Coordinates of N, CA, C and O in Angstrom, one line a residue:
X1 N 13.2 -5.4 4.1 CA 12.9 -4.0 4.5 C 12.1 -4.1 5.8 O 11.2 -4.9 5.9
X2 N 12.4 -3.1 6.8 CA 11.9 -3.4 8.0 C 10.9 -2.4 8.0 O 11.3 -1.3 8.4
X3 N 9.8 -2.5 7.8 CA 8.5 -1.3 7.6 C 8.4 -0.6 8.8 O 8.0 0.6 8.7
X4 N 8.6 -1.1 10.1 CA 8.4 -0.3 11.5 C 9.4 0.4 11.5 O 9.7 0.8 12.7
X5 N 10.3 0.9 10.3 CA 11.1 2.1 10.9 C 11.1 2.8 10.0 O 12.1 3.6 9.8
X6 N 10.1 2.9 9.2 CA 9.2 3.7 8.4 C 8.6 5.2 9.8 O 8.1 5.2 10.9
X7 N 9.0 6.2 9.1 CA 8.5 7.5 9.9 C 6.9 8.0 9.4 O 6.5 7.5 8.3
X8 N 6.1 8.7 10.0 CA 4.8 8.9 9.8 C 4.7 9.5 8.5 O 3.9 9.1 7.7
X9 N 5.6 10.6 8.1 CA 5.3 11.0 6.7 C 5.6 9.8 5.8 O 4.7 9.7 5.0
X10 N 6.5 8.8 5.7 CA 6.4 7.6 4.8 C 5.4 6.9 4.9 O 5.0 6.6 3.8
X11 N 4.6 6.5 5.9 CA 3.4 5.7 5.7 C 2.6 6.9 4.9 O 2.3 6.8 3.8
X12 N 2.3 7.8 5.5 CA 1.5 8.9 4.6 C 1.1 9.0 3.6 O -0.1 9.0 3.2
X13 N 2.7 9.0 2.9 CA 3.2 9.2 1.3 C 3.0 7.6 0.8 O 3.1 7.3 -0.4
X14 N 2.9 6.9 1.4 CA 2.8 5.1 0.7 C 1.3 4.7 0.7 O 0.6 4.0 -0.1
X15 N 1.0 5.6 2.2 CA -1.0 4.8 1.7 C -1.8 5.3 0.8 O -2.8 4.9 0.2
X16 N -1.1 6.4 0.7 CA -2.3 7.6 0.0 C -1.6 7.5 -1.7 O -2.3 8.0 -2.7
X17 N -0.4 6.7 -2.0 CA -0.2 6.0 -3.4 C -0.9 4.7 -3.3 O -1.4 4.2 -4.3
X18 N -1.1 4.2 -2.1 CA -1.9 2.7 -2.5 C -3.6 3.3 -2.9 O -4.6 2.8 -3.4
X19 N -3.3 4.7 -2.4 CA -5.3 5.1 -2.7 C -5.4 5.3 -4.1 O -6.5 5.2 -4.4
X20 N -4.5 5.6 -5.0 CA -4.8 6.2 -6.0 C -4.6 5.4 -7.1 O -4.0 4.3 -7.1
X21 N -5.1 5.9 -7.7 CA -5.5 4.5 -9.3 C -4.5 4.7 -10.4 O -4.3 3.9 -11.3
X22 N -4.0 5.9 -10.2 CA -2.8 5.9 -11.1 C -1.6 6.3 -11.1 O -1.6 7.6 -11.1
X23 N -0.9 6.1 -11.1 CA 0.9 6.5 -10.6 C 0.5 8.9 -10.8 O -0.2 9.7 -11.4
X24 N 1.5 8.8 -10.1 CA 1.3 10.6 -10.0 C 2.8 10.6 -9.9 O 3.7 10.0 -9.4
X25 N 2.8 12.2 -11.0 CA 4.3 12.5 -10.1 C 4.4 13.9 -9.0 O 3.5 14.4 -8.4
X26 N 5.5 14.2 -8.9 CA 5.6 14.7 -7.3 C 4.6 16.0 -7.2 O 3.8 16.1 -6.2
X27 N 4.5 17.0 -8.2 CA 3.8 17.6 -8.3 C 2.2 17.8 -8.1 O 1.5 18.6 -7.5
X28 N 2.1 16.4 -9.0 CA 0.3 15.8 -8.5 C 0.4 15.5 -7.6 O -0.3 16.3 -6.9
X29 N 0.9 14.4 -6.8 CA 1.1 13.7 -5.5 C 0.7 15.2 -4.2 O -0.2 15.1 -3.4
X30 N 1.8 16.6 -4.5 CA 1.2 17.6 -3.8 C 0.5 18.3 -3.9 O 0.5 19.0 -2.9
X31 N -0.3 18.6 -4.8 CA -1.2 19.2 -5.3 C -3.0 18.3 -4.5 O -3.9 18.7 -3.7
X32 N -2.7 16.9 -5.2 CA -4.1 16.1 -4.7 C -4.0 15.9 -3.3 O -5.1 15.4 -2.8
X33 N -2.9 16.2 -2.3 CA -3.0 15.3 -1.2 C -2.8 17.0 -0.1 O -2.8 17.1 1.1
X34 N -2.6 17.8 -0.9 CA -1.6 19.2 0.0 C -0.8 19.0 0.9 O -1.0 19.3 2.1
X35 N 0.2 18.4 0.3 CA 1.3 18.0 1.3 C 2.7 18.9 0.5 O 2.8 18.9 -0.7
X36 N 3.4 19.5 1.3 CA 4.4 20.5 1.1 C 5.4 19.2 -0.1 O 5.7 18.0 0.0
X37 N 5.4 20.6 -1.3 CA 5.9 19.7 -2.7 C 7.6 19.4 -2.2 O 7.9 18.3 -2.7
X38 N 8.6 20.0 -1.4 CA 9.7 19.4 -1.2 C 9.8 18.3 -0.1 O 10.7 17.4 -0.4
X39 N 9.0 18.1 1.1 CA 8.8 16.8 1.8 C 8.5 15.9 1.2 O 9.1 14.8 1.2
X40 N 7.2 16.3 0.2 CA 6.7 14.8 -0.6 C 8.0 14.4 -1.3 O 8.2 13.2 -1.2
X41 N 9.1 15.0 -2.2 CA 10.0 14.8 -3.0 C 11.3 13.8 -1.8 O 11.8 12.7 -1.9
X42 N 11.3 14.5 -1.0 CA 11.8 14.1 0.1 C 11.8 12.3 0.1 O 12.7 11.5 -0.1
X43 N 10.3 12.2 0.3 CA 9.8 10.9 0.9 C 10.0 10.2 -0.5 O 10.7 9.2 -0.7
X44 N 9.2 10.9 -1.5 CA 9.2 9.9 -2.6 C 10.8 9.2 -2.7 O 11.0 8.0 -2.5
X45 N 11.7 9.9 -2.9 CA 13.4 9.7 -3.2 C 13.4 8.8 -2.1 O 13.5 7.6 -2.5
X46 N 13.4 9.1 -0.6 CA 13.6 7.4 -0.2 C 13.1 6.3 0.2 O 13.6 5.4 0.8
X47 N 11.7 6.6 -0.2 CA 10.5 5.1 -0.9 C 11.6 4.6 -2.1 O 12.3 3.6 -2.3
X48 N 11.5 5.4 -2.7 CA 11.8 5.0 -4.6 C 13.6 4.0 -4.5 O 13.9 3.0 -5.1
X49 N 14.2 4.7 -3.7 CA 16.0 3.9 -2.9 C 15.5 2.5 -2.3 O 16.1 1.5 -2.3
X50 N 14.5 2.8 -1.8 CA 14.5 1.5 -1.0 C 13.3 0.0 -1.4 O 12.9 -0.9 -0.7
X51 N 13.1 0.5 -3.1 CA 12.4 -0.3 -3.7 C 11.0 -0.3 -2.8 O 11.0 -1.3 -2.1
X52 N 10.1 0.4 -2.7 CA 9.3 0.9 -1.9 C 8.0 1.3 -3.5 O 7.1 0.7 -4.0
X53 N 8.6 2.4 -3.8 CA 8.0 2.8 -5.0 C 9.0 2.9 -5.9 O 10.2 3.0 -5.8
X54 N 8.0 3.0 -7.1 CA 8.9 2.6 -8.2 C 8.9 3.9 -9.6 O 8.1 4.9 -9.3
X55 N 9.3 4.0 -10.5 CA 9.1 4.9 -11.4 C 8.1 4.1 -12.7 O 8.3 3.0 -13.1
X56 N 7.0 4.9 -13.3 CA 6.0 3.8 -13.7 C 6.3 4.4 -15.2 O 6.4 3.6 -16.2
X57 N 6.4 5.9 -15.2 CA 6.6 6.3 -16.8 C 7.6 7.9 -16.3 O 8.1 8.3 -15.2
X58 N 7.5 8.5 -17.5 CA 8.5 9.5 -17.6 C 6.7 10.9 -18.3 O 6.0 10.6 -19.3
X59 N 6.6 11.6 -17.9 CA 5.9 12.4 -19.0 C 6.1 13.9 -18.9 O 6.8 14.4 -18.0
X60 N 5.2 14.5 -20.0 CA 6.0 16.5 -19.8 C 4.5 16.7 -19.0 O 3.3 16.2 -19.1
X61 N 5.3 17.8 -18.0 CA 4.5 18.4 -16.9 C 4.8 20.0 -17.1 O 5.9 20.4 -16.6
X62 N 3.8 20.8 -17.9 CA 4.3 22.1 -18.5 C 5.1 21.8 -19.3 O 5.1 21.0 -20.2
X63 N 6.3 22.7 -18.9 CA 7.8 22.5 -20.0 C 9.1 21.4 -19.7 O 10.2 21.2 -20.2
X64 N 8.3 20.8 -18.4 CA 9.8 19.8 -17.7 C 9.0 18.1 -17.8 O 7.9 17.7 -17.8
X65 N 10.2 17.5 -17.8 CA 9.9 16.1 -18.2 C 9.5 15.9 -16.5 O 9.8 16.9 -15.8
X66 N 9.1 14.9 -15.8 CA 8.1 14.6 -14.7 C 8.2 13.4 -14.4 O 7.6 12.7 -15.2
X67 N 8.8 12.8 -13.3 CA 8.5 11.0 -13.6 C 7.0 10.9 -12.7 O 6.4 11.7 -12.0
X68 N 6.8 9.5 -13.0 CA 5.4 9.4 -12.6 C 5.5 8.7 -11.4 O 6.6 8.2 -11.9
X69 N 5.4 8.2 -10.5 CA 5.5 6.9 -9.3 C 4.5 6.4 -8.9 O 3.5 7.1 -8.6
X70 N 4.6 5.0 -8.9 CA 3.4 4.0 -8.1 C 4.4 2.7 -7.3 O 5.5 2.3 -7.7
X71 N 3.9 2.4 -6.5 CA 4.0 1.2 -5.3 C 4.3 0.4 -5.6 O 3.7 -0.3 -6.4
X72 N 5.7 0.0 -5.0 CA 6.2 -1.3 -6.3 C 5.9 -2.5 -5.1 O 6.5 -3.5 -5.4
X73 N 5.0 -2.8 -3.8 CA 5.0 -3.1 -2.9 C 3.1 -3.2 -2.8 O 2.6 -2.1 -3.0
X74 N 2.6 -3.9 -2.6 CA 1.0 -4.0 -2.2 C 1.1 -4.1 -0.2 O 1.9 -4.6 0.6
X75 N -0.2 -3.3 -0.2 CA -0.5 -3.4 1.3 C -0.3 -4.8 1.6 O 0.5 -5.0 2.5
X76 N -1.0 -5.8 1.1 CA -1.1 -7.3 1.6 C 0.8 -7.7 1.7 O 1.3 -8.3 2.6
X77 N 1.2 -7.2 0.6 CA 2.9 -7.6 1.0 C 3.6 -6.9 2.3 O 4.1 -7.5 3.2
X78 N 3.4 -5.9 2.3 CA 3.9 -4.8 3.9 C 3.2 -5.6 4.7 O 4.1 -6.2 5.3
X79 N 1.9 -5.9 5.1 CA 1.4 -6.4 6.0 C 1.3 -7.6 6.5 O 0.7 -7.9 7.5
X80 N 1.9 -8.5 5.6 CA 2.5 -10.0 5.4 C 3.7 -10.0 6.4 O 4.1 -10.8 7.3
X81 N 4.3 -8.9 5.8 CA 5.6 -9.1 7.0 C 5.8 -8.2 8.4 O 6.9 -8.4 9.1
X82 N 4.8 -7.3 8.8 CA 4.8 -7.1 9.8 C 4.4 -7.8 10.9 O 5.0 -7.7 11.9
X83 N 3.0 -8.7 10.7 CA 2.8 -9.2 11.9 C 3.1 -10.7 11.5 O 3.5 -11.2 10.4
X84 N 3.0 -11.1 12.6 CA 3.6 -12.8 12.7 C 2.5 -13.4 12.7 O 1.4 -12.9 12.6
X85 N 2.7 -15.1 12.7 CA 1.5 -15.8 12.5 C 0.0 -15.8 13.4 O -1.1 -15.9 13.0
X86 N 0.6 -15.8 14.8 CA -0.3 -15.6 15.6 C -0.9 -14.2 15.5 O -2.1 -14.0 15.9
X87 N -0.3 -13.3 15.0 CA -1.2 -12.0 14.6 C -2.4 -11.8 13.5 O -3.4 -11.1 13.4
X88 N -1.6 -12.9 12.8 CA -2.6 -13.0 11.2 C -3.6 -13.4 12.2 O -4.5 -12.6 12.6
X89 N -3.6 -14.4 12.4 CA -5.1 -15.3 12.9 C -5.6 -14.1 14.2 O -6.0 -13.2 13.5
X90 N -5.6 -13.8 14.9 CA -6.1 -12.5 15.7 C -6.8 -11.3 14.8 O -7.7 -10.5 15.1
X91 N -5.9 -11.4 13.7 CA -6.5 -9.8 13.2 C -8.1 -10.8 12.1 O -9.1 -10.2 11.9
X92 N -7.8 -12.0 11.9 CA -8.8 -12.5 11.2 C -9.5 -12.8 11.9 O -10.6 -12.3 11.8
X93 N -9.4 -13.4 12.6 CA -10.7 -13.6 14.1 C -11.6 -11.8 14.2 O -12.6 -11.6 13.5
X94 N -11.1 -11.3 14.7 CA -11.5 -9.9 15.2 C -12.2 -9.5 13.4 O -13.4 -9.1 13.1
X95 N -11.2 -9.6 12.6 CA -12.6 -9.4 11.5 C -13.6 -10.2 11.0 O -14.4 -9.7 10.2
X96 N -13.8 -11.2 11.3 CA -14.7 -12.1 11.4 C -15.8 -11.9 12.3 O -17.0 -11.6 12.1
X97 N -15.3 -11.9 13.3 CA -16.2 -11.2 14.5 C -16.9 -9.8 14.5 O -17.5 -9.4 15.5
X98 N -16.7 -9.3 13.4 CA -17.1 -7.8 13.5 C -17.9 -7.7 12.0 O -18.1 -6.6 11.5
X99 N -18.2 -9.1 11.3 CA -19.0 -9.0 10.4 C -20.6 -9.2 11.0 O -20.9 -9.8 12.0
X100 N -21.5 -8.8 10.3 CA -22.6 -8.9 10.3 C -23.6 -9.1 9.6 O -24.7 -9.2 10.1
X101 N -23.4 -9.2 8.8 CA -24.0 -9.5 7.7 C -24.1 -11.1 6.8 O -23.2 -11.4 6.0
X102 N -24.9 -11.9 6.9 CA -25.1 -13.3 6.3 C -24.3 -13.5 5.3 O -23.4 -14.4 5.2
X103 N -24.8 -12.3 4.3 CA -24.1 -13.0 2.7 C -22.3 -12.9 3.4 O -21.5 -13.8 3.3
X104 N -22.0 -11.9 3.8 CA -20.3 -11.7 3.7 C -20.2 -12.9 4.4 O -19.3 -13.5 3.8
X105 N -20.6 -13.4 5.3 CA -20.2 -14.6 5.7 C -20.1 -16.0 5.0 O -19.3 -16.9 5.2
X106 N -21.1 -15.9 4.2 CA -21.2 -17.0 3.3 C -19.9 -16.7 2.1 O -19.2 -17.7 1.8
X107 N -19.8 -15.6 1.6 CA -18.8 -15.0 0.8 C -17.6 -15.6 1.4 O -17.0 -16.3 0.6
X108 N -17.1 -15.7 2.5 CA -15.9 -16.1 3.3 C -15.9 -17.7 3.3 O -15.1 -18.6 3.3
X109 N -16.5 -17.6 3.3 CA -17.0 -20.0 3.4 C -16.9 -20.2 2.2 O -16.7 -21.4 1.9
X110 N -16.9 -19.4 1.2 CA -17.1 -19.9 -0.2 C -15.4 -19.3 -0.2 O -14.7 -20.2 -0.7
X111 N -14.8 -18.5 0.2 CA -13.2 -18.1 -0.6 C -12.5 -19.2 0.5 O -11.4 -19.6 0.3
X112 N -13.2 -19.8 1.7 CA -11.9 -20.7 2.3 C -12.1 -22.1 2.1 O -11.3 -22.9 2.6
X113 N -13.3 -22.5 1.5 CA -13.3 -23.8 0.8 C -12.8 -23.9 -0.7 O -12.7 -24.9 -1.4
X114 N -12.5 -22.5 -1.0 CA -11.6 -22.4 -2.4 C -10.1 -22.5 -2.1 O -9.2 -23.0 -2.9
X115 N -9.9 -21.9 -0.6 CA -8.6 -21.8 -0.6 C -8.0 -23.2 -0.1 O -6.9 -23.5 -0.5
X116 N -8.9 -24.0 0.7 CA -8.5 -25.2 1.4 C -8.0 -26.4 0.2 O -7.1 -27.2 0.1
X117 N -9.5 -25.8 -1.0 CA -9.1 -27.0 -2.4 C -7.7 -26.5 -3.4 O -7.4 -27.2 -4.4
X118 N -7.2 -25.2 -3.0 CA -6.2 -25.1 -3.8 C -4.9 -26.1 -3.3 O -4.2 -26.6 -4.2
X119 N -4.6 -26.4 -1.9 CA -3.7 -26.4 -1.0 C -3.6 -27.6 -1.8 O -4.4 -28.3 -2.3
X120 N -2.0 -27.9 -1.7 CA -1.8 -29.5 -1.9 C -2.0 -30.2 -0.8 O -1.6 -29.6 0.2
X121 N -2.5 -31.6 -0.7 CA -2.2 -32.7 0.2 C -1.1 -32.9 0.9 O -1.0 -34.0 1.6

């Protein structure tokens, strides 16, 4: 899936399900975010084709059955494949550099001497 040909209402409709803690369906989705209920249906349908989002349950919404949708896709996976290796290490640099704080730093020395000892030989 090539995420940069993603249009701005799809990132929209994809971040603002990575914000939420629980799958919504199209109704909630417009209602919590005020985004016009036939665009969001729009987007959802070709998130949901393109294995993007997924269907999580089915439930009744008033008198009509309702599917529910959540992210079949994590930000760390989209953003795994957009930038390349030399970007990873850039974007980690620059956050590293923009910490301040002691313990978070110590926090980071402790997660990459965990990650170094997972690594095989």
């Amino acid at each position: 899936m090539d995420y940069l040909d993603f249009s701005k209402k799809e990132w929209e409709v994809l971040v603002r399900f990575w914000s939420t803690s629980e799958p919504l369906c199209c109704a909630e989705f417009s209602e919590r975010f005020g985004m016009n209920r036939n665009t969001v249906l729009a987007v959802i349908r070709k998130l949901l084709n393109h294995g993007i989002l997924e269907i999580e349950s089915i439930k009744m919404s008033g008198s009509v059955l309702a599917r529910r949708f959540q992210p079949a896709v994590t930000e760390h996976e989209v953003f795994q494949q957009l930038l390349t290796g030399d970007q990873h290490q850039a974007l980690i640099k620059n956050v590293i550099q923009s910490i301040d704080s002691p313990e978070v730093c110590q926090e980071l020395l402790v997660l990459i001497e965990e990650a170094k000892c997972d690594k095989p030989s």
